[in-house]
XYZ file of C-alpha atoms in Angstrom:
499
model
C 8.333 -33.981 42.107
C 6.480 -33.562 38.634
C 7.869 -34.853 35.029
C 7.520 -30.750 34.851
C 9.636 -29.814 37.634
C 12.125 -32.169 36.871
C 12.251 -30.497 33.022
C 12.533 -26.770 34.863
C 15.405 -28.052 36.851
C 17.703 -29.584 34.218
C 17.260 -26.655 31.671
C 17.151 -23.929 33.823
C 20.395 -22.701 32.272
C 19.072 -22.416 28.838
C 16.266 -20.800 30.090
C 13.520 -23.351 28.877
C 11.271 -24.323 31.858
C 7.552 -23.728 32.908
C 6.560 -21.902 35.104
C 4.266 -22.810 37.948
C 3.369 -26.397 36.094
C 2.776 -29.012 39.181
C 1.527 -32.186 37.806
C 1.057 -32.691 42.068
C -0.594 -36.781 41.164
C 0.708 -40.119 41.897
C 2.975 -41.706 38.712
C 1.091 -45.071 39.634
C 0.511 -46.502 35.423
C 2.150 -49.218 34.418
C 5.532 -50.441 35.655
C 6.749 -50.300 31.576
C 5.321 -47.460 30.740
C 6.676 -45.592 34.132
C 10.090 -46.748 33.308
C 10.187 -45.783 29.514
C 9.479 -42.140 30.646
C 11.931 -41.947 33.851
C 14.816 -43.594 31.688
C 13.525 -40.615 28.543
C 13.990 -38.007 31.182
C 17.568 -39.230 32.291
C 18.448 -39.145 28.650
C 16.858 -35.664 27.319
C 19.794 -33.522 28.645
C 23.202 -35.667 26.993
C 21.186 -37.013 24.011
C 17.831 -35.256 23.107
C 17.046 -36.934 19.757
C 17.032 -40.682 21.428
C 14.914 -38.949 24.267
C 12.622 -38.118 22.005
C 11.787 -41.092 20.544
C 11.525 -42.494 23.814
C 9.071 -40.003 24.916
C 6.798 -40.613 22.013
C 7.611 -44.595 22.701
C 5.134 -43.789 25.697
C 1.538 -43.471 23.850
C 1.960 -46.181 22.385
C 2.612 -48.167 25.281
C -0.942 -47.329 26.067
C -3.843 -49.122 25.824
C -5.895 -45.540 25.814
C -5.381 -42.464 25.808
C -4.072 -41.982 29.339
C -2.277 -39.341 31.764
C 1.098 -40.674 30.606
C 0.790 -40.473 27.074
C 0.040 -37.108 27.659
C 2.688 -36.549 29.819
C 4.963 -38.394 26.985
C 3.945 -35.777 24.119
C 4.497 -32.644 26.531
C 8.398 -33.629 26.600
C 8.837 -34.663 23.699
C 7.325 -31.383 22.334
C 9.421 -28.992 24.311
C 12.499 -31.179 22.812
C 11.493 -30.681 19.588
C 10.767 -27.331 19.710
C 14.339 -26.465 21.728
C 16.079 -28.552 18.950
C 14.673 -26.860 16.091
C 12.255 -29.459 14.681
C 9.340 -27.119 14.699
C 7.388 -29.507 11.985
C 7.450 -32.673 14.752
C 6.784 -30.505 16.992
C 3.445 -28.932 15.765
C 2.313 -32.382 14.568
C 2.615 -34.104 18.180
C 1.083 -30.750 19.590
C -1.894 -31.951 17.344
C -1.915 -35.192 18.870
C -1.634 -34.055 22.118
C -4.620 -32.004 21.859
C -6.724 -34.834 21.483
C -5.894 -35.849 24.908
C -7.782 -32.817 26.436
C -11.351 -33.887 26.044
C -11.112 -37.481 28.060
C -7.526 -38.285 28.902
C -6.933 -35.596 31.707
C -9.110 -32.900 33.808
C -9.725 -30.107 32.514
C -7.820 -28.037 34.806
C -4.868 -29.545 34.203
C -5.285 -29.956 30.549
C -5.378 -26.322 30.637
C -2.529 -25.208 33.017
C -0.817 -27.749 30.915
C -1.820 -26.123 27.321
C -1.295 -22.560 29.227
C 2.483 -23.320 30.154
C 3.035 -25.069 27.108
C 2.442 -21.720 25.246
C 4.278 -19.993 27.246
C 7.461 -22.259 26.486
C 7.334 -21.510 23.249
C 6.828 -17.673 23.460
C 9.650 -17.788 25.310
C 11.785 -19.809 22.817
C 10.401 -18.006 19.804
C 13.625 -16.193 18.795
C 13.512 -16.575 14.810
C 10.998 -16.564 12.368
C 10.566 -20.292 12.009
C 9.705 -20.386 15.590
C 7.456 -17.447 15.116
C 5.668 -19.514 12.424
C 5.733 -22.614 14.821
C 4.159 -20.860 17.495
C 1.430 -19.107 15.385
C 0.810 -22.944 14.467
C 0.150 -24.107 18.464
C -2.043 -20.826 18.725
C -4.182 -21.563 15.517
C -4.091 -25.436 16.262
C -5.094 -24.499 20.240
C -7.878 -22.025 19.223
C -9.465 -24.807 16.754
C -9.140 -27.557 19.941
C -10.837 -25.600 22.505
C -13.790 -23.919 20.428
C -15.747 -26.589 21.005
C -15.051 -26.912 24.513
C -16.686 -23.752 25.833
C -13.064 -23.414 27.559
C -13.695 -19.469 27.604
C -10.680 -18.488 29.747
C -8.196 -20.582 27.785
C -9.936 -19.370 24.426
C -9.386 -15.495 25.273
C -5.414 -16.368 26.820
C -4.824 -18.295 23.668
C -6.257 -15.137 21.309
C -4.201 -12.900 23.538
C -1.157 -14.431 22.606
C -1.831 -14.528 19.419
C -2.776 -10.879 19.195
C 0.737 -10.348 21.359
C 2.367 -12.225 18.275
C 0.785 -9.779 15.367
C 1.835 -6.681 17.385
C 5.038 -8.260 17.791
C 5.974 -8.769 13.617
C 4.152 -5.413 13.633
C 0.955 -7.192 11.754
C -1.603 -4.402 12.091
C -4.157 -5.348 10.021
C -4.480 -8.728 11.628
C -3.708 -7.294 14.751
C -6.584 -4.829 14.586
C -9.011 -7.991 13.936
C -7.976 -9.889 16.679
C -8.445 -6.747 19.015
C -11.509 -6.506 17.987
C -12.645 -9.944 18.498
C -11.296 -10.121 21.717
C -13.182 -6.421 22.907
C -16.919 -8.192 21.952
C -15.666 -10.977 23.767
C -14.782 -9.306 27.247
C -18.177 -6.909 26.812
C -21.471 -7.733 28.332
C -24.810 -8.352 25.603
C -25.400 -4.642 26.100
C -21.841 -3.446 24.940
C -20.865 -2.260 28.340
C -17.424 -4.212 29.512
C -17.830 -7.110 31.685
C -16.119 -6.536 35.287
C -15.287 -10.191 35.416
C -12.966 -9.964 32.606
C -11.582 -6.654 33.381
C -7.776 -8.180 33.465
C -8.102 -9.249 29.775
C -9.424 -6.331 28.862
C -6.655 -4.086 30.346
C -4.497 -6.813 28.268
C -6.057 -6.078 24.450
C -5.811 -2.303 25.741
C -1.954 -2.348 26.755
C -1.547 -3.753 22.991
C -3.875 -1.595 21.576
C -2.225 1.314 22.773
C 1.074 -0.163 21.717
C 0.024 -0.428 18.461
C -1.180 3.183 18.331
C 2.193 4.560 20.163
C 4.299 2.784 17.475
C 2.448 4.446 14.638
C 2.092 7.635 16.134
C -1.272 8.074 15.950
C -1.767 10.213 19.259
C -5.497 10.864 19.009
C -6.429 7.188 19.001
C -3.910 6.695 21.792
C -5.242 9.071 24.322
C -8.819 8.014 23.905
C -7.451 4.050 24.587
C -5.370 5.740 27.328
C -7.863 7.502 29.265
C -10.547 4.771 28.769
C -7.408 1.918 29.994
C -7.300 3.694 33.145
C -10.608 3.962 34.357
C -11.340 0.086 34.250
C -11.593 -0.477 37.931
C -12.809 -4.256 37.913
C -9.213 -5.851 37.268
C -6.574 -6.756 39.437
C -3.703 -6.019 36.407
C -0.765 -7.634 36.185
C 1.870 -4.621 36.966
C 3.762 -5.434 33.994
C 0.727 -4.688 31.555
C 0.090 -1.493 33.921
C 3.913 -0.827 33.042
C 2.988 -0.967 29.190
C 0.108 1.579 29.261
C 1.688 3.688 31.421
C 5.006 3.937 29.432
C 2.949 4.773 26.302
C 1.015 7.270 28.579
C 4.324 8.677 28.951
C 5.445 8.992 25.266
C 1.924 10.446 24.513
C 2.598 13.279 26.868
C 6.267 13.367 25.722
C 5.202 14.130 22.441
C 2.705 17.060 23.122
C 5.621 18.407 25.188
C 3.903 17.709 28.507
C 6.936 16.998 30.767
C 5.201 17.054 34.358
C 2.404 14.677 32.967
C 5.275 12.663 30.902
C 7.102 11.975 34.312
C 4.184 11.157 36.514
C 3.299 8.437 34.211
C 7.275 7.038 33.419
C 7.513 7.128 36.884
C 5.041 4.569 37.508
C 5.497 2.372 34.274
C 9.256 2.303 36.075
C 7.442 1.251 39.348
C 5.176 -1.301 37.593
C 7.767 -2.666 35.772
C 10.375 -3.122 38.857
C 7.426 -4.920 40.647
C 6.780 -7.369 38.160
C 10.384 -8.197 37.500
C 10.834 -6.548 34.023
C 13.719 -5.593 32.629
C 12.450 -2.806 30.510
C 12.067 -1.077 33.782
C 15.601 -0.215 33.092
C 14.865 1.581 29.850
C 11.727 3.316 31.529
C 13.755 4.760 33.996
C 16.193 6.761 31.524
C 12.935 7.812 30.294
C 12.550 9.435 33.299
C 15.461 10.777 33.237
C 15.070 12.729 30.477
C 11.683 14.087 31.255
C 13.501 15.688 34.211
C 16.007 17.569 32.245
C 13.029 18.843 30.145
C 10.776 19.793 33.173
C 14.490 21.896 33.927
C 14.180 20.284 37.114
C 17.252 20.888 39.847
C 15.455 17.676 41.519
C 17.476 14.268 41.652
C 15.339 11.565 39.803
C 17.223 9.060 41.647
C 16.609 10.586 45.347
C 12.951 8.824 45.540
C 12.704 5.488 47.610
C 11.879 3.479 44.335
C 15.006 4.570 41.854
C 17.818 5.194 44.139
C 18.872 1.432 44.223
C 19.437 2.037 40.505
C 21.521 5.250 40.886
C 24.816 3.069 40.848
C 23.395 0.693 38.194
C 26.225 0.819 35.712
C 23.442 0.085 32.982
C 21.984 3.602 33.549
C 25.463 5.254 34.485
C 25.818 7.787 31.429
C 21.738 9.021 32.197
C 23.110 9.545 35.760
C 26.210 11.734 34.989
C 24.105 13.213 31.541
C 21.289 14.891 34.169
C 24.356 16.143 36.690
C 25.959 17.488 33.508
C 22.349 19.201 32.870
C 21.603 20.188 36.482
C 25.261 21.855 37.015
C 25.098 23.999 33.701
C 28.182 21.600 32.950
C 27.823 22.215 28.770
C 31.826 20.709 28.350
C 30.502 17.403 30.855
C 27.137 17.158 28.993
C 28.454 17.308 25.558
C 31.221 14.784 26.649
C 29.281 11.821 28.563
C 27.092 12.064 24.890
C 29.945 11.617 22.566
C 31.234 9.092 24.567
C 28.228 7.183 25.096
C 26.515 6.898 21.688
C 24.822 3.446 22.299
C 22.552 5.765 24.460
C 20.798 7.101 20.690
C 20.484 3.529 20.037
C 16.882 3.865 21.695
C 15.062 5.919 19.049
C 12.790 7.473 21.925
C 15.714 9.129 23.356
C 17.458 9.903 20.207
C 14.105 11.618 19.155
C 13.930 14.033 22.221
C 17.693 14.219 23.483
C 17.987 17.076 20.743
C 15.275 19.477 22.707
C 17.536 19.437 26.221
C 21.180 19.462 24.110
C 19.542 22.671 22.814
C 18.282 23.980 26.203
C 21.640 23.401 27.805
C 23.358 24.830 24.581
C 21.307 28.112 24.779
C 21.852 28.690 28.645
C 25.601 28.113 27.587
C 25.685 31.055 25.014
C 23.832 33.126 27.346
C 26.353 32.811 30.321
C 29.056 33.070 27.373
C 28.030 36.221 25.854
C 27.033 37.854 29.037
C 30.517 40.200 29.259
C 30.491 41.475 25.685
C 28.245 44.228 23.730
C 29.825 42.814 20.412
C 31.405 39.185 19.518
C 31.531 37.240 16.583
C 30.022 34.440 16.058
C 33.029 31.813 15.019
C 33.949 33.076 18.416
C 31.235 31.037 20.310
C 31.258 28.151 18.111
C 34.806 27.632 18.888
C 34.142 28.064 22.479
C 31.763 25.616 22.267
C 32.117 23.505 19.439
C 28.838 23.548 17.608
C 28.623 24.870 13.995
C 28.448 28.745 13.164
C 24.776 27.748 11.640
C 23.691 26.633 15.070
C 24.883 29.388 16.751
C 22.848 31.818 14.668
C 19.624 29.885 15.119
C 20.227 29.653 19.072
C 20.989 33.631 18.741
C 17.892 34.118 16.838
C 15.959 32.629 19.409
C 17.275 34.520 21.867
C 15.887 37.437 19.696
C 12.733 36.377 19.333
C 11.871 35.342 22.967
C 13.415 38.691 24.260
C 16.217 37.192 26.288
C 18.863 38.892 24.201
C 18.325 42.302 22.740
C 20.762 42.779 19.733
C 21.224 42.965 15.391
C 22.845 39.443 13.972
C 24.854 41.274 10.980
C 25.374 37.809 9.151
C 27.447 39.530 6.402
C 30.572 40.425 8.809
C 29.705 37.401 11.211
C 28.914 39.344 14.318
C 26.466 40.474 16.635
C 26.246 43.269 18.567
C 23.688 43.843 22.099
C 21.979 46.731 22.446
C 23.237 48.352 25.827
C 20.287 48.671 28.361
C 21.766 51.884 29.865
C 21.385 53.672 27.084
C 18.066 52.799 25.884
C 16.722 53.838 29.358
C 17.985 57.056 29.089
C 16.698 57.108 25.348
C 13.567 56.266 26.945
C 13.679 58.902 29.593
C 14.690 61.738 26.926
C 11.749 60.857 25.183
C 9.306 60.576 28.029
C 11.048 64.377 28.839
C 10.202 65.727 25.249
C 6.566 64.169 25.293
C 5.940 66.343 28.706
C 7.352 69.282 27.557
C 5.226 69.066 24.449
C 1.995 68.334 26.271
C 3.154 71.483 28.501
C 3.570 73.754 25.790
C -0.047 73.088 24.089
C -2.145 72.959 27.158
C -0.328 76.642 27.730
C 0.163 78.508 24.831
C -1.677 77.013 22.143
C -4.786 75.293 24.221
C -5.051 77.755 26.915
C -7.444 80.956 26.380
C -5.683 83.435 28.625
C -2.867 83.042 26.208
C -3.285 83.613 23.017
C -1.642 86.700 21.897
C -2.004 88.430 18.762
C 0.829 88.847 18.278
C 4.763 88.513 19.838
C 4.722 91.832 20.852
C 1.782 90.890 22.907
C 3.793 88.259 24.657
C 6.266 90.192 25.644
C 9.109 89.079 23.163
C 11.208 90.269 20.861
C 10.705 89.037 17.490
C 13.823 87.016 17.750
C 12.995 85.450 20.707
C 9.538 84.835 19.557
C 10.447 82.837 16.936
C 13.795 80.546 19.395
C 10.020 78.999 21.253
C 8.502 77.105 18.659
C 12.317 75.887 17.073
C 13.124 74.477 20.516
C 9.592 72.772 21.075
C 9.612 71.770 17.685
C 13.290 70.385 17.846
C 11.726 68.360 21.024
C 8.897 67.197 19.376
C 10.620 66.242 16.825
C 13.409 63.957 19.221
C 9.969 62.542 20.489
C 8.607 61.113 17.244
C 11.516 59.179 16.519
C 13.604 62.021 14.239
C 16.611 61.789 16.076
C 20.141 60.705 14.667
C 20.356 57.846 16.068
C 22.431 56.295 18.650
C 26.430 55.152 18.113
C 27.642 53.042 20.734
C 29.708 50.015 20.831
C 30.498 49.044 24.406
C 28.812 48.678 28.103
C 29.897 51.316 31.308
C 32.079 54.726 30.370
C 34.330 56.241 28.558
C 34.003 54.807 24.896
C 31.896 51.800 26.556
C 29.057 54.174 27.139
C 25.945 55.514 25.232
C 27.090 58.353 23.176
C 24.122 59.956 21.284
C 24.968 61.985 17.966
């Protein structure tokens, strides 16, 4: 068992270990020098300060630079770094860089290095550790650019990058991205295929970057140029990053079926490579499906129904049966009660569009009985404010799903019966034939035009009842009618009563 294994195993509950690290070599230096850094080991868990000046006890034990001075520095590092001396920490980090160029191979030097950043990222909870770790990236970058060490230069640089977009540094974040593009491109600007992993890797931030400051144009270009690099094998967590973006990007031009193609598979990404944000992504999901006004279950695929019971995604589950039942008293209810879900500013931001889609099917299924109501009426029925009721009304207007007048002086509104307009409709259709009848005849017609009334046949007083009747019709026909005056739907006083 390696000095690194041995660390994993006695901090694994704090959570500080490497991962992977397998020093796999005989401890065969000298008997002192062995024992000073088994005896540090057995110490570092009870009493970490007196570990660590046994640890760095171990250099100087040796005659040159050596395996187990190395060794030594990496311990007494982590220590330092767990404990809060951040200073210590990035001097010895110094001095165990010099160790790289003679002391050990290079491929453990930099599996070593590699891990070691990866401790700290993982530590780096505060902004003094922030600061400490942007010290082992700048310090690690200045090491190895002599070394020609290209795949530890452009992991280091990644980091780094990770650690700007983290503390939302554009400006320096932009630089670095930059830098690292020319460096995964071939002389003639095209991308090299052999670096096509770290390039998917300054994309995923890239597009992070752009997602965060909303800057959608920039985002679909990096988007649709992420997903045509065909050279890497990605790591599914970065393909969980772009695709999650991909999702917002299509969430915010109001593409739902796109939206949920791509949250779909950022939630599949993510549950392969262990993330918990897959969690978040798949109440994303979620709510693209009650936007799509979708009556299928999110949760019936082979991938999310393990998470259906997940109590961490519980109020999503019972929000989109609320949705899919027309349940308005359920939907409002699992909200109020579970507030934390806003929390996420994501779902906060586009939560409002489906409360308002279930809110207006609501009113329509409410007002459905009634030709007049008043609008306190519905807002009591279903508590939302006598504003928002008028603008869901109005909407019903203008989309044509509701015909009716809003009289905002008295309060009310009042639907225009159908019944009645269709035989409005078919009194007018009536006049317009009639009219057309009587001009093709009588006034168009050249075997009938008479001089006079006697000619026709008519008395004078019946000559002149023609034209008042035809003109009364044509009249009705261009809209000089007295208007309709009813109030209700069916007979009786219900019905269409014309004046």
């Amino acid at each position: 068992m390696s000095d690194d294994d041995d660390f994993m195993q006695d901090s694994d509950a704090e959570e500080y270990d490497f991962e992977y690290e397998d020093d796999g070599e005989e401890e065969d230096g000298d008997v002192d020098i062995e024992n000073k850094y088994y005896n540090a080991k057995q110490m570092k868990s009870e009493y970490p300060a007196e570990a660590i000046e046994e640890f760095l006890e171990v250099p100087k034990l040796e005659q040159d630079k050596g395996e187990w001075g190395f060794k030594g520095l990496k311990q007494a590092i982590k220590l330092e770094f767990k404990t809060g001396k951040y200073d210590e920490a990035v001097e010895h980090y110094k001095e165990l860089l010099t160790y790289v160029k003679s002391a050990v191979t290079r491929n453990y030097s930099e599996k070593s290095i590699n891990n070691m950043l990866d401790y700290i990222e993982k530590g780096s909870d505060d902004p003094q550790a922030r600061k400490c770790m942007e010290d082992f990236y700048s310090q690690t970058l200045e090491s190895f650019q002599s070394t020609n060490n290209e795949r530890l230069w452009l992991k280091t640089n990644i980091k780094l990058a990770k650690l700007f977009l983290d503390r939302k540094d554009y400006t320096s974040l932009m630089k670095k991205v930059r830098e690292l593009h020319r460096a995964c491109e071939r002389e003639d600007g095209t991308d090299d295929p052999n670096k096509g992993t770290y390039s998917l890797e300054v994309y995923a931030m890239e597009i992070q970057m752009y997602a965060d400051t909303k800057n959608n144009k920039q985002l679909k270009r990096l988007y649709e140029r992420a997903l045509k690099v065909r050279s890497a094998v990605p790591h599914p967590k970065i393909m969980g990053i772009i695709r999650e973006c991909g999702g917002k990007m299509h969430m915010s031009e109001e593409n739902w079926k796109d939206a949920q193609s791509d949250f779909f598979e950022s939630f599949r990404n993510y549950d392969e490579a262990g993330s918990l944000q897959r969690i978040q992504v798949l109440k994303y999901l979620v709510l693209t499906t009650m936007l799509m006004k979708s009556d299928i279950n999110p949760f019936e695929s082979q991938e999310t129904k393990p998470y259906k019971g997940d109590a961490r995604i519980a109020a999503m589950t019972d929000l989109v049966d609320a949705y899919q039942r027309d349940d308005i008293q359920k939907y409002e209810s699992v909200l109020h009660n579970n507030t934390d879900l806003l929390a996420d500013p994501f779902i906060a931001e586009n939560i409002d569009e489906v409360t308002r889609n279930m809110r207006t099917k609501a009113v329509l299924k409410l007002i459905a009985p009634y030709t007049r109501f008043r609008l306190s009426f519905i807002s009591k029925q279903l508590s939302i404010s006598i504003p928002e009721v008028q603008d869901i009304l109005g909407f019903l207007i203008v989309s044509k799903k509701v015909r009716g007048r809003i009289n905002q002086h008295e309060g009310t509104m009042e639907i225009d019966d159908a019944a009645d307009e269709e035989r409005l409709l078919a009194m007018q259709k009536w006049s317009s034939a009639v009219t057309t009848l009587y001009q093709t005849v009588f006034k168009d017609g050249e075997g009938f035009k008479p001089s006079s009334s006697a000619d026709m046949g008519l008395a004078d007083d019946q000559a002149d009842l023609v034209p008042s009747v035809l003109g009364r019709v044509a009249a009705r026909n261009t809209g000089q009618k007295r208007g309709p005056a009813f109030q209700g739907r069916g007979g009786g006083k219900g019905g269409g009563v014309f004046a």
